[in-house]
Tab-separated table of C-alpha atoms in Angstrom:
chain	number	residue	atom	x	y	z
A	262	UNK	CA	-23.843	-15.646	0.488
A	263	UNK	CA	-25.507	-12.581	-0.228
A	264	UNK	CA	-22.605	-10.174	-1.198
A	265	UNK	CA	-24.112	-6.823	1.008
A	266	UNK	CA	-24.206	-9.171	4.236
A	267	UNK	CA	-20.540	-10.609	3.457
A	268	UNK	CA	-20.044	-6.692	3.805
A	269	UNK	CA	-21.451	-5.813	6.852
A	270	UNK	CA	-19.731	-8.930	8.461
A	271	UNK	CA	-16.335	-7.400	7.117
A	272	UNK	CA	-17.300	-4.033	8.651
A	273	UNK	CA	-18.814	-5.666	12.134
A	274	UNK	CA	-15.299	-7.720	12.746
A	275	UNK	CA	-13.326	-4.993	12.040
A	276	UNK	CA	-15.258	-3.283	14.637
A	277	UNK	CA	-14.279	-5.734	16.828
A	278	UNK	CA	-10.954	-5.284	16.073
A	279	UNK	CA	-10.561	-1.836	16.797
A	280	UNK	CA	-12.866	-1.748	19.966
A	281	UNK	CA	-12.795	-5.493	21.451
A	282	UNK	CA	-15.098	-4.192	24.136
A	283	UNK	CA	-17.941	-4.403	21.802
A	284	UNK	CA	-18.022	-7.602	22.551
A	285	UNK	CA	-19.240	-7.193	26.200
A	286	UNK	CA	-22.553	-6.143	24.574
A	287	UNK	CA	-24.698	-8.088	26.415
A	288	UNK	CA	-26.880	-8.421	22.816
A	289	UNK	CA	-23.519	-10.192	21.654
A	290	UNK	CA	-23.383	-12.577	24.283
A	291	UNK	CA	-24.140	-15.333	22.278
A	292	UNK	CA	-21.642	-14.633	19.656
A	293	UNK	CA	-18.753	-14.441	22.734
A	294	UNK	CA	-20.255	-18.027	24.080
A	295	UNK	CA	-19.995	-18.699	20.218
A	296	UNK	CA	-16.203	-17.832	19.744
A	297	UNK	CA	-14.999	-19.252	23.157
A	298	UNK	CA	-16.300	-22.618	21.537
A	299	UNK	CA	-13.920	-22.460	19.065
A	300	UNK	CA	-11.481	-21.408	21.328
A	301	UNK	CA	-11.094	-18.175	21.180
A	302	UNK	CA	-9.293	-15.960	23.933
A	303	UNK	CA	-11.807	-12.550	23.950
A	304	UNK	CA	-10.694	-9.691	26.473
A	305	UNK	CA	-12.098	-8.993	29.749
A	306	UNK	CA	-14.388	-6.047	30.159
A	307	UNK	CA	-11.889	-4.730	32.771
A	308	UNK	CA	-9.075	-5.435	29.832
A	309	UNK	CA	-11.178	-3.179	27.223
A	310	UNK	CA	-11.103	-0.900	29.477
A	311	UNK	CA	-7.491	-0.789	30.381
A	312	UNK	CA	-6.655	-0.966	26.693
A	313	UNK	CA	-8.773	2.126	26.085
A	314	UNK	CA	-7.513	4.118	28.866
A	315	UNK	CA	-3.417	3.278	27.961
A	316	UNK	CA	-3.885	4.673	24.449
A	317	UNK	CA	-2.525	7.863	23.390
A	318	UNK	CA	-4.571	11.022	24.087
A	319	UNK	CA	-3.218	12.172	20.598
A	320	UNK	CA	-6.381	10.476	18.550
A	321	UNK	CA	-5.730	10.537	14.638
A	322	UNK	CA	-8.856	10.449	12.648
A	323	UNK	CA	-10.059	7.367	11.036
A	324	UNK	CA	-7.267	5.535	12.088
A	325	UNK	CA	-6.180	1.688	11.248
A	326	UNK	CA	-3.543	1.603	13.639
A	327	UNK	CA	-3.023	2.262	17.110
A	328	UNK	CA	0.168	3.524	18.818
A	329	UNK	CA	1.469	1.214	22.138
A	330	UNK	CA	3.154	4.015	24.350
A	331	UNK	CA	6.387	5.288	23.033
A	332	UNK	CA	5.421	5.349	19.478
A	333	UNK	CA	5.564	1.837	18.851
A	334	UNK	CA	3.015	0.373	16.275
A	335	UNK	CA	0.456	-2.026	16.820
A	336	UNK	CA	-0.343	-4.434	14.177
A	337	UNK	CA	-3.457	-3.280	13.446
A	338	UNK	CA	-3.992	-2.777	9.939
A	339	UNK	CA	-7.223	-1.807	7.731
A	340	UNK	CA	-8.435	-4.446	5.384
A	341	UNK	CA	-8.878	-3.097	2.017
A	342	UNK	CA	-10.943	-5.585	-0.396
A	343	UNK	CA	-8.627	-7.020	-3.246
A	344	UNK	CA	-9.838	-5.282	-6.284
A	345	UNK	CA	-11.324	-7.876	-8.695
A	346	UNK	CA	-11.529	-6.921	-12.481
A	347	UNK	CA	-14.752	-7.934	-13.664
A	348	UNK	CA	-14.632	-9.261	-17.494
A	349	UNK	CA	-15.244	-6.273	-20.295
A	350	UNK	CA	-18.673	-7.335	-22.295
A	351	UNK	CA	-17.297	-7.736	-25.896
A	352	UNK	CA	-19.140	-8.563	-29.783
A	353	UNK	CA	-17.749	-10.220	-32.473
A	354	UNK	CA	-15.846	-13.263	-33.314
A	355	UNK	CA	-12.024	-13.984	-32.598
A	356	UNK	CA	-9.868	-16.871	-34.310
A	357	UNK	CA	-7.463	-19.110	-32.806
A	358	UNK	CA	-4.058	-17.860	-33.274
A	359	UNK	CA	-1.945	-19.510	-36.023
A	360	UNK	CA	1.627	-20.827	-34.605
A	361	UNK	CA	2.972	-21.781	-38.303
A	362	UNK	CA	6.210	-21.910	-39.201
A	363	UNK	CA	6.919	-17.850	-40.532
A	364	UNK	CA	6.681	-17.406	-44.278
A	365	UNK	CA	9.413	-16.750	-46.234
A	366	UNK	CA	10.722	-13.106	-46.491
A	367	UNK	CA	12.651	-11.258	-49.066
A	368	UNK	CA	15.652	-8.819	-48.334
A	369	UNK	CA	14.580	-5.663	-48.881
A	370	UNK	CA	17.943	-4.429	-49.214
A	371	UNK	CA	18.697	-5.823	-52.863
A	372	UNK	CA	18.963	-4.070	-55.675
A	373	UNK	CA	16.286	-5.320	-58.345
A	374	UNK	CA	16.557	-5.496	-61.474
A	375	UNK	CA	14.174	-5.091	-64.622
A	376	UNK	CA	13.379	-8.460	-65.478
A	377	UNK	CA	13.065	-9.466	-61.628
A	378	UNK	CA	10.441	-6.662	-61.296
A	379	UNK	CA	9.035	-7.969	-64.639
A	380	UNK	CA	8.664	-12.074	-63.488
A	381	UNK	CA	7.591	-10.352	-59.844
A	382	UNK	CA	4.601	-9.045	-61.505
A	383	UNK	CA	4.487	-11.930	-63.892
A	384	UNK	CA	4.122	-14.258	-60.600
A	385	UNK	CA	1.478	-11.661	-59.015
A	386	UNK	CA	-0.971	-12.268	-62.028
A	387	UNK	CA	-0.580	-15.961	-61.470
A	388	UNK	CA	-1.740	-15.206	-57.493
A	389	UNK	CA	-4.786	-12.514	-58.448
A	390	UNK	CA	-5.842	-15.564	-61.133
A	391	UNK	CA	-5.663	-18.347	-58.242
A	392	UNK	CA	-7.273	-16.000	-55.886
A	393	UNK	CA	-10.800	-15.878	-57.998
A	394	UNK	CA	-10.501	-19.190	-58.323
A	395	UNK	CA	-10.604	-19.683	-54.532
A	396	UNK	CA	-6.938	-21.460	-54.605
A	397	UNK	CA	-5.937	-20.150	-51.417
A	398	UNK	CA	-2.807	-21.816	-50.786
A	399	UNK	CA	-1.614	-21.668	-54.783
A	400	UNK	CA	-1.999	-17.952	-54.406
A	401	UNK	CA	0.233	-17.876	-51.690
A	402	UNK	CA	2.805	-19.793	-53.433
A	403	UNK	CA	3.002	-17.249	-56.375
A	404	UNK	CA	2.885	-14.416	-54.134
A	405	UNK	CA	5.860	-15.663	-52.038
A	406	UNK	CA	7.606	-15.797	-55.449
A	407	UNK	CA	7.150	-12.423	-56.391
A	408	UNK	CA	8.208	-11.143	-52.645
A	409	UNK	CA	11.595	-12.859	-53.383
A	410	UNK	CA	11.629	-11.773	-57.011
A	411	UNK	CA	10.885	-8.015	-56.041
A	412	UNK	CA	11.551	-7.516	-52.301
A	413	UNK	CA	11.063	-4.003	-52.380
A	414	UNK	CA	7.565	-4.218	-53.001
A	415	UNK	CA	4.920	-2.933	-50.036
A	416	UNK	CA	1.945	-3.961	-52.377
A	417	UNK	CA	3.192	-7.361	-52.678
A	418	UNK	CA	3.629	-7.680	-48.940
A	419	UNK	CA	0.301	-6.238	-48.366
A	420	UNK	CA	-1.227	-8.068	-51.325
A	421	UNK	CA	-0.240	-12.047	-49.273
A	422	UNK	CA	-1.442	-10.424	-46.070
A	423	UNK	CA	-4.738	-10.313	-47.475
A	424	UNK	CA	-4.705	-13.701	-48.530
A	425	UNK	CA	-3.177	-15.049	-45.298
A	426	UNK	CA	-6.653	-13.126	-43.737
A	427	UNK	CA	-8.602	-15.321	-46.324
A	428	UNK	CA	-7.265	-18.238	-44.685
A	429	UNK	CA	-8.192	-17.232	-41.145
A	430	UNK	CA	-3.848	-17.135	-40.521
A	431	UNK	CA	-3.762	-13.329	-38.505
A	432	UNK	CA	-0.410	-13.804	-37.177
A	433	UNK	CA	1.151	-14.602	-41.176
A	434	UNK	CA	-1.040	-11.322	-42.056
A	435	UNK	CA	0.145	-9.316	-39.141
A	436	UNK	CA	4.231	-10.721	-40.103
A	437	UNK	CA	3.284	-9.575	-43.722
A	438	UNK	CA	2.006	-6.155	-43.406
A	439	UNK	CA	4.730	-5.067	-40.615
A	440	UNK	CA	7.370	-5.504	-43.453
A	441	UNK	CA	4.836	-3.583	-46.009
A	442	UNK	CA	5.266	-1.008	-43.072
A	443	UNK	CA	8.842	-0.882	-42.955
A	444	UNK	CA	8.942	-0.575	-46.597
A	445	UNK	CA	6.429	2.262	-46.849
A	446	UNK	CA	4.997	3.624	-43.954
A	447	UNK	CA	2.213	5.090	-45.814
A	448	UNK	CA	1.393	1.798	-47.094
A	449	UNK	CA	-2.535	1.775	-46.411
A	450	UNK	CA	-2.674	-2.026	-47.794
A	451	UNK	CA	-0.287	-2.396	-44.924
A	452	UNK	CA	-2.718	-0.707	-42.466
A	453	UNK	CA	-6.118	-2.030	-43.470
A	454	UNK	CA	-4.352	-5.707	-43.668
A	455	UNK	CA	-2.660	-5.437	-40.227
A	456	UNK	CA	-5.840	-3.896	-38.808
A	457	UNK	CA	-7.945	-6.947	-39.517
A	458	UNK	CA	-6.107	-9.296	-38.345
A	459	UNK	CA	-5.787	-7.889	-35.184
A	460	UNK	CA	-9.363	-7.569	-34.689
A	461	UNK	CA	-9.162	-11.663	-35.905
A	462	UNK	CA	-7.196	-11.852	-32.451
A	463	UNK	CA	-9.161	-9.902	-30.357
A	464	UNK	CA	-6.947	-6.980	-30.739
A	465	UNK	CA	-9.377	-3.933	-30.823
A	466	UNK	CA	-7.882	-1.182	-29.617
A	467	UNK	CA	-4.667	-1.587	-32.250
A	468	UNK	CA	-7.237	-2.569	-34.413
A	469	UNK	CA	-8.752	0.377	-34.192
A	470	UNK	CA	-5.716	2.701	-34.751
A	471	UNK	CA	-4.714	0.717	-37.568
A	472	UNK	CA	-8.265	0.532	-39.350
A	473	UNK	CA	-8.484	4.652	-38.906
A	474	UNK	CA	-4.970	4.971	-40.164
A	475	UNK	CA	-5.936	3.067	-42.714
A	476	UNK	CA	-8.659	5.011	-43.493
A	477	UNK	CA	-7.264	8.377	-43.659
A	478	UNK	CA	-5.228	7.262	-46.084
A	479	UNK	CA	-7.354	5.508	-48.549
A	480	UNK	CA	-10.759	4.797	-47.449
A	481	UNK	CA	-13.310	2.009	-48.532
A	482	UNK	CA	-16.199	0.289	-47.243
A	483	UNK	CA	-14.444	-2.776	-46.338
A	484	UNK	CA	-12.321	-0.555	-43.506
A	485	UNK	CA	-15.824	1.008	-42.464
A	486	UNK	CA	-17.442	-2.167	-41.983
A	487	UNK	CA	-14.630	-3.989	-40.102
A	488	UNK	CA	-14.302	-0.613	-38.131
A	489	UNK	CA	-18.475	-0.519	-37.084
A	490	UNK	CA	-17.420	-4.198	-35.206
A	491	UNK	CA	-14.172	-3.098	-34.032
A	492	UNK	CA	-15.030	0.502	-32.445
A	493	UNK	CA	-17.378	-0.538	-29.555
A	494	UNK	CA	-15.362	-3.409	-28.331
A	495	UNK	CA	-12.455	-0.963	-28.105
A	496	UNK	CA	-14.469	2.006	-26.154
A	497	UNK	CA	-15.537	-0.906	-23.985
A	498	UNK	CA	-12.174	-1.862	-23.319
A	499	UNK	CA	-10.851	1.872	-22.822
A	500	UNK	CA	-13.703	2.588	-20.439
A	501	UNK	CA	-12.659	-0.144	-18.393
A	502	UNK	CA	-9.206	0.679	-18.062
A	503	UNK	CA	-10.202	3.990	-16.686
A	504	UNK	CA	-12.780	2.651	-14.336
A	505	UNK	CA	-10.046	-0.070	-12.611
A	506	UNK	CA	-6.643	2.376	-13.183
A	507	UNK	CA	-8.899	4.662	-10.820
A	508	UNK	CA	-9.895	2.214	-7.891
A	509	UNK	CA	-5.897	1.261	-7.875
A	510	UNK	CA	-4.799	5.196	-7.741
A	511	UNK	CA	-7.622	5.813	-5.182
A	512	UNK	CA	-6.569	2.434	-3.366
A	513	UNK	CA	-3.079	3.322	-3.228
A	514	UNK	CA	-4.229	7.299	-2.396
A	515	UNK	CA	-5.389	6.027	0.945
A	516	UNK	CA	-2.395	3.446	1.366
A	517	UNK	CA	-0.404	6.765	1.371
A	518	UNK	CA	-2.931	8.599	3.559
A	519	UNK	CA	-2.547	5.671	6.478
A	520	UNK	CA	1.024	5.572	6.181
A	521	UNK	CA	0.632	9.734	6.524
A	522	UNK	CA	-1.175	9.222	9.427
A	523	UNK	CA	0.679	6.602	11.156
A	524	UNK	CA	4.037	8.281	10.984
A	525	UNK	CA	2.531	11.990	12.133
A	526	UNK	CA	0.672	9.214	15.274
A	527	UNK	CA	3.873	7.947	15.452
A	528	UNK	CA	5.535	10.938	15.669
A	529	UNK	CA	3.476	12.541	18.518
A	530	UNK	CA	3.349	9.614	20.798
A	531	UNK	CA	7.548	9.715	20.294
A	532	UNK	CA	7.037	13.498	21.723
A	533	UNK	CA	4.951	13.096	24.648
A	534	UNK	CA	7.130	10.454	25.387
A	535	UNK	CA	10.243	12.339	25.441
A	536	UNK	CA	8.346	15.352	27.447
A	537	UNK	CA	7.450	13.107	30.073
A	538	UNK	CA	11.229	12.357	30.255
A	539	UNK	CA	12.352	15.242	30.409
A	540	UNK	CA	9.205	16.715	32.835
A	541	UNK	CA	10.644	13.392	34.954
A	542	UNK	CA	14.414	14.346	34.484
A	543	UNK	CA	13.576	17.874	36.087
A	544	UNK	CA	11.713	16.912	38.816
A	545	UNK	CA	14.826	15.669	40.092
A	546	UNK	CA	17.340	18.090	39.827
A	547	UNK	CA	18.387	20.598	42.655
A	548	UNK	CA	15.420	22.475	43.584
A	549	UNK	CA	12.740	20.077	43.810
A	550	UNK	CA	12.339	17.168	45.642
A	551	UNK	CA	10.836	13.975	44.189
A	552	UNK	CA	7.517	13.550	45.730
A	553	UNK	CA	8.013	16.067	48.101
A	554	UNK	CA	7.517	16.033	51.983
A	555	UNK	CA	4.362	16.367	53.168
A	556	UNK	CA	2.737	19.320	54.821
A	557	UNK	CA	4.294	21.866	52.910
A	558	UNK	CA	5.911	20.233	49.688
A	559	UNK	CA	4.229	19.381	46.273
A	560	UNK	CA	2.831	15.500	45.969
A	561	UNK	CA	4.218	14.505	49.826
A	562	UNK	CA	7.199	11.698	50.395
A	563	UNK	CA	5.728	8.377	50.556
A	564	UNK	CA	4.708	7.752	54.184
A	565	UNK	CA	6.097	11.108	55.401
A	566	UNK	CA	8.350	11.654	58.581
A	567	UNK	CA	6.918	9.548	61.677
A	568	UNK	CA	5.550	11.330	64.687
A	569	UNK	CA	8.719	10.041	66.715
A	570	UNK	CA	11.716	8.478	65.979
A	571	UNK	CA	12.777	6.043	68.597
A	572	UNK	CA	16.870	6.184	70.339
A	573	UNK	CA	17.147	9.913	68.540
A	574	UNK	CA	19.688	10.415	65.355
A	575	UNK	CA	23.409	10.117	65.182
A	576	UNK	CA	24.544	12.871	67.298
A	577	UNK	CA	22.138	12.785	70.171
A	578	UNK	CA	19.233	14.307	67.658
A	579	UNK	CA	15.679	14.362	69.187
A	580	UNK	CA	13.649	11.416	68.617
A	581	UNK	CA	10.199	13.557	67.252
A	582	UNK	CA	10.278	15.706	65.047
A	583	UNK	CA	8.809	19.176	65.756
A	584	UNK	CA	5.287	20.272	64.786
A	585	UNK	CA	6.554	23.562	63.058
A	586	UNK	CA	8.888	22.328	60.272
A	587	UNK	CA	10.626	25.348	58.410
A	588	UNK	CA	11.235	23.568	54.959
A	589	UNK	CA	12.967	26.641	53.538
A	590	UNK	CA	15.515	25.474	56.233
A	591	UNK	CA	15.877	22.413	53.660
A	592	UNK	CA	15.432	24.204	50.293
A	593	UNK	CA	17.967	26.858	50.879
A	594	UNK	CA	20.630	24.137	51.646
A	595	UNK	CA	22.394	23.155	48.065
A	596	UNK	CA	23.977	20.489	49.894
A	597	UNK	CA	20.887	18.740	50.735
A	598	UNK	CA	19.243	19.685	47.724
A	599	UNK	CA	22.119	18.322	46.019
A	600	UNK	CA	21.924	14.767	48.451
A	601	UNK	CA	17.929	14.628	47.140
A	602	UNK	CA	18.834	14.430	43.355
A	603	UNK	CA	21.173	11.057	44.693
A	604	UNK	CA	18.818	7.417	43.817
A	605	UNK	CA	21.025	6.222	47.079
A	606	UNK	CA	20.416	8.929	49.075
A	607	UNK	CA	16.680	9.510	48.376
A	608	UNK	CA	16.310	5.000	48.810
A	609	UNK	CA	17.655	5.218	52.051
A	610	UNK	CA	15.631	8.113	53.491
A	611	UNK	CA	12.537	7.009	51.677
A	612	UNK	CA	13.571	3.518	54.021
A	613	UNK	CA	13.981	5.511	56.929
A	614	UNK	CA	10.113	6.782	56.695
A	615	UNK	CA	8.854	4.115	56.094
A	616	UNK	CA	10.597	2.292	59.433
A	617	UNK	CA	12.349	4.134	61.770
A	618	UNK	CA	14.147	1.187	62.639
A	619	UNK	CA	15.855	1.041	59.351
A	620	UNK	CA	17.748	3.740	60.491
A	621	UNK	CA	20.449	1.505	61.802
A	622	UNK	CA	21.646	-0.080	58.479
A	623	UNK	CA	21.995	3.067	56.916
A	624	UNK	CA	24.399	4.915	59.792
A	625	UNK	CA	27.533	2.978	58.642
A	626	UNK	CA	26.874	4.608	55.370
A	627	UNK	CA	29.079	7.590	54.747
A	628	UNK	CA	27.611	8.973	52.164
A	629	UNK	CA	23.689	8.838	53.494
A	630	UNK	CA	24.501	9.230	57.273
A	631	UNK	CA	25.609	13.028	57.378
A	632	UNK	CA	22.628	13.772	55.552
A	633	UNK	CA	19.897	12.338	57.576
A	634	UNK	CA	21.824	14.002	60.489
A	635	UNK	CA	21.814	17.536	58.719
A	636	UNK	CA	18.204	16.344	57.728
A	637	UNK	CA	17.167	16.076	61.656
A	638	UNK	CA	19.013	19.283	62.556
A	639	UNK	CA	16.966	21.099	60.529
A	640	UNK	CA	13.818	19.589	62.341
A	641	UNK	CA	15.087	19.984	65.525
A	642	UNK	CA	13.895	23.786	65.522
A	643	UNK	CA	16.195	26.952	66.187
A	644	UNK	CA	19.237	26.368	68.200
């Protein structure tokens, strides 16, 4: 599938997923009769709506999540598309690693004598003689001779690792110049050999450094020529790095940016929260009434008082109430001010106005019948 429409399906369905009522797009409607064939459960237009209106008014820009009320997260997260390293264009041949057993190694640590230095050298000869002869593995033989005879030696080291190279063995090469390495550190044998085997393996950046080590310290067209393969295959290599270490900083850059976001979302939708709370908490403390009574008082009590209360209050009260009401009557009293910030107290007079004739379960009640009476002395006008 072509790769830009794969893209704008990704973009269309998340879409969907942050604003299902897309979906009630009559243009769509075949793709809803298309999902509730496979079926899927798709929200009602009256649901989209209802979902829009319960969110937050605190909107946070470019969001990926949305906040349920209280602060609590949805599981709604952005989909960010796995980054996929494409393969780095490279030139030049490689060689299959060698998995030999390691050649033999001298101790560097001896003390050598004359005549072991002498028969090292001795040995050597022998190599250089089976070298131009093309007697790979002969050379090799004399050369391991004169690494035991003369352990000390970097140029012997370095001298095998070129013939190990010869015979297409990198890893031998590479074991060969290290120890030239540790031996002299300025050993450009060591350097040049190392570098080329490395580039054998597909190394090229270390083969690189090595080669231009090598070359600072004793230069020759063999270096330059290995080095004209090697160079491009390494900038390659570096420039790709770059490219894909910046899509995973930028990638994890906006990880931390949506995690930013949701936790200051969070953070809000946890305030208004607790303002509500505590706007609810004072509304029902002495000095205002929850709800209110009508015709005077903020919001009105459910229902308000009736026009008439049938068989009067406890104590021979009036059974209507009076048209003029004087609520400061009410609001100056702190002991029904204090009764109105009671749940039991405000249930049973809410009860009351909605049927008088409740008023009979609540008289045996100590607590709530002294305050309806006080309640309907107030109404009952001036004494």
């Amino acid at each position: 599938m072509d790769p830009a429409k794969l893209s704008e399906l990704k973009k269309f369905i998340q879409l969907c997923r942050s604003n299902p009522s897309v979906l009630n797009d009559p243009s769509l409607s075949f793709f809803r009769d298309y999902l509730e064939s496979l079926g899927a459960k798709l929200p009602s237009s009256s649901d989209s709506h209802g979902a829009s209106d319960a969110k937050s008014s605190y909107v946070v820009e470019e969001s990926d999540e949305e906040m349920a009320d209280g602060g609590e997260k949805i599981d709604v997260e952005e989909e960010e598309e796995e980054i996929i390293e494409s393969d780095v264009e490279l030139e030049g041949e490689t060689v299959e690693p060698d998995n030999d057993t390691p050649q033999k190694m001298g101790n560097p640590s001896v003390e050598v004598t004359d005549e072991n230095r002498d028969a090292s050298q001795s040995a050597k000869a022998k190599a250089m003689e089976a070298i131009s002869e093309g007697k790979l593995e002969e050379a090799i033989e004399h050369l391991t001779q004169a690494i035991l005879l003369n352990p000390t030696s970097a140029i012997m080291y370095g001298t095998r690792a070129s013939v190990y190279i010869k015979m297409k063995k990198p890893n031998a090469a590479i074991r060969d110049a290290n120890a030239a390495l540790e031996i002299n550190p300025d050993s450009a044998k060591g350097y040049k050999s190392r570098g080329i085997a490395q580039a054998m393996l597909g190394q090229w950046e270390d083969a690189a450094k090595d080669l231009h080590m090598a070359s600072k310290l004793d230069y020759d067209d063999e270096i330059n020529s290995v080095l004209k393969k090697v160079e491009p295959n390494a900038h390659h290599i570096e420039e790709h790095r770059r490219k894909y270490d910046r899509l995973r900083k930028e990638r994890e850059d906006r990880k931390i940016e949506r995690e930013r976001r949701r936790r200051r979302a969070q953070a809000q939708a946890e305030y208004e929260k607790a303002k509500k709370q505590e706007q609810s908490s004072s509304s029902r403390k002495p000095g205002g009434m929850p709800g209110g009574f009508q015709g005077g008082m903020p919001g009105g009590m459910p229902g308000g008082f009736p026009g008439g209360m049938p068989g009067g209050m406890p104590g021979g009260m009036p059974g209507g109430m009076p048209g003029n009401v004087d609520f400061s009557k009410i609001l100056n009293d702190p002991e029904l001010m204090a009764a109105f910030s009671d749940p039991e107290v405000m249930a049973a007079l809410q009860d009351v106005m909605k049927n008088p004739a409740n008023l009979a379960k609540h008289q045996a009640n100590p607590k709530v019948a002294p305050i309806i009476a006080k309640m309907m002395s107030k109404f009952a006008g001036p004494k």
